[in-house]
Amino acid sequence: MQNNDLSNAELHLWETVQKNPQKIAKMSIVKLSQFAHVSTATIVRTMQKMGYSGYTSYRESLKLQDRSNSNFDVLNDADDKIKSVITKNEIEMNNTLHNLSYSNIEDSISMTKQANVVYIFARGLSESIGQEIMVKLQLTGKYVEFHSDPNIIKTASKRIKDDALVIFISLNGNTPELVEAAKNLSRHDVPTITFTTNPNGQLASLSTLTFMGYMSKTNYFPDYEVRSRLPLQIMTRIFSDAYSVRTGFARQ
C-alpha cells in the first residue's frame, strides 16, 4: 500500500501517527480520533489500507518496535515503494508473534509427545514448510510422515488411528483435500494441529488446536497464488524449536 492510495483524511491521519509514534502507542482509538480530528472509522480504514487488521494491531506493532528499539538502516535509505515492501513483512511478523498463545505452544508440544506417529499434510508453497518440520521432528527421534499428494492425503486420513497426530499447514485454511482429510480425522477423534492465517477457514473450525498467523492484504503477485508463507514459517519454527527445547534435544 502506498500513501498516494489514501484519501486526504486518511493521509492526514497517517502522517500524524508517523510523526508521533510514542504518543500514539498510548492512545485509545477515541483519543486518537480527537487528537487527529478524524473519525474512528477513518482510523480503522487507514490502518487496514496500510496492511494492519485494525488500530489495535497497529498500536501493538508500535509497542513491539519500542520494546525492541528496532531501527532498520535500510528504511532510511529506501524509497517509499521499497519501504512498503519491507514494512509489509515487518507487519506480518509482528502481528503473527502477537497472535501466538503460550498455552497453544505447550499444548502442541504435549500432543506431539503423546502421538505414536505424526503426519504432516500440506500443498503448494506450504510443502517446503511441512518438509522442514518433518526433518526437525525426525531429528528428535519422532516418527513422522509428510504427504502432499491430494489422493494420498484423502485416503490416508481415513485410516489414521487416534493415537496419531496430524499437522495441517495451509495459508487460507480452505484447501479442499486438506478440509476433506480434516473431516475424516474428526470423525475418528484423531487430534489435529493447523497452522494457518485464515480464522474463517474450514480447517480452523475442524482442528483440535490452531495457530493463527497474520497475513497482510497487500499482494505483489495478485494474479498468482504465491503469497508469502512468512507467518506460517514463523509459527512452525517456534513450534519445532519449542518442541526441541521441551524434549531436551536442544541440550544434546
Tab-separated table of N, CA and C in Angstrom, residues 4 7 15-16 28 30 51 58 64-65 92 107 110 126 142-144 150 153 157 163-164 169 178 192 200 203 211 249:
chain	number	residue	atom	x	y	z
A	4	ASN	N	-0.138	7.409	-1.670
A	4	ASN	CA	-0.986	8.105	-2.628
A	4	ASN	C	-2.304	7.377	-2.885
A	7	SER	N	-7.038	8.613	1.014
A	7	SER	CA	-7.803	9.847	0.838
A	7	SER	C	-7.100	10.957	1.616
A	15	GLU	N	0.083	10.577	8.397
A	15	GLU	CA	1.210	11.467	8.661
A	15	GLU	C	1.273	11.831	10.139
A	16	THR	N	0.096	11.974	10.758
A	16	THR	CA	0.039	12.309	12.180
A	16	THR	C	0.605	11.187	13.043
A	28	SER	N	-6.002	5.462	23.022
A	28	SER	CA	-7.114	4.635	22.568
A	28	SER	C	-7.557	5.176	21.212
A	30	VAL	N	-10.404	6.309	20.428
A	30	VAL	CA	-11.207	7.518	20.636
A	30	VAL	C	-10.305	8.728	20.841
A	51	GLY	N	-2.099	-2.177	5.760
A	51	GLY	CA	-1.677	-3.553	5.982
A	51	GLY	C	-1.938	-4.124	7.356
A	58	TYR	N	-2.047	-2.103	14.881
A	58	TYR	CA	-1.047	-1.069	14.592
A	58	TYR	C	-0.397	-0.586	15.883
A	64	LEU	N	5.769	-3.099	20.126
A	64	LEU	CA	6.821	-4.074	19.859
A	64	LEU	C	8.085	-3.385	19.362
A	65	GLN	N	7.906	-2.405	18.490
A	65	GLN	CA	9.051	-1.665	17.965
A	65	GLN	C	9.753	-0.902	19.077
A	92	GLU	N	3.588	-8.406	9.146
A	92	GLU	CA	3.193	-9.812	9.242
A	92	GLU	C	3.914	-10.504	10.394
A	107	ASP	N	0.529	-26.896	24.562
A	107	ASP	CA	-0.406	-27.972	24.206
A	107	ASP	C	0.061	-28.711	22.953
A	110	SER	N	2.780	-31.124	23.931
A	110	SER	CA	2.231	-32.302	24.615
A	110	SER	C	1.572	-33.257	23.625
A	126	SER	N	3.345	-24.358	0.642
A	126	SER	CA	3.458	-24.725	2.062
A	126	SER	C	4.178	-26.059	2.254
A	142	LYS	N	11.286	-38.629	16.599
A	142	LYS	CA	9.858	-38.841	16.351
A	142	LYS	C	9.652	-39.480	14.981
A	143	TYR	N	8.700	-40.424	14.906
A	143	TYR	CA	8.359	-40.995	13.604
A	143	TYR	C	7.373	-40.055	12.913
A	144	VAL	N	7.755	-39.567	11.738
A	144	VAL	CA	6.951	-38.565	11.036
A	144	VAL	C	6.823	-38.927	9.565
A	150	PRO	N	-2.653	-35.082	-3.138
A	150	PRO	CA	-4.046	-34.971	-2.682
A	150	PRO	C	-4.748	-36.312	-2.493
A	153	ILE	N	-3.372	-37.969	0.662
A	153	ILE	CA	-3.876	-37.258	1.843
A	153	ILE	C	-5.300	-37.699	2.170
A	157	SER	N	-6.084	-40.246	5.412
A	157	SER	CA	-6.851	-39.651	6.513
A	157	SER	C	-7.981	-40.561	6.994
A	163	ASP	N	-4.290	-42.591	17.965
A	163	ASP	CA	-3.057	-42.431	18.738
A	163	ASP	C	-1.998	-41.669	17.938
A	164	ALA	N	-2.411	-41.158	16.773
A	164	ALA	CA	-1.510	-40.367	15.926
A	164	ALA	C	-1.845	-38.885	16.074
A	169	ILE	N	-0.808	-27.623	7.283
A	169	ILE	CA	-0.191	-26.322	7.012
A	169	ILE	C	-0.882	-25.739	5.795
A	178	LEU	N	-7.328	-30.947	2.012
A	178	LEU	CA	-6.987	-30.854	3.430
A	178	LEU	C	-8.249	-30.773	4.285
A	192	THR	N	-5.618	-33.005	15.818
A	192	THR	CA	-5.012	-32.273	14.700
A	192	THR	C	-4.538	-30.893	15.145
A	200	ASN	N	-11.399	-17.711	9.441
A	200	ASN	CA	-12.689	-18.165	8.919
A	200	ASN	C	-12.562	-19.408	8.042
A	203	LEU	N	-10.471	-25.329	8.018
A	203	LEU	CA	-9.518	-26.100	8.812
A	203	LEU	C	-9.476	-25.627	10.263
A	211	PHE	N	-2.959	-22.620	15.251
A	211	PHE	CA	-2.046	-21.482	15.324
A	211	PHE	C	-2.477	-20.501	14.240
A	249	PHE	N	16.163	-32.196	23.487
A	249	PHE	CA	17.055	-32.407	22.347
A	249	PHE	C	17.999	-31.228	22.155
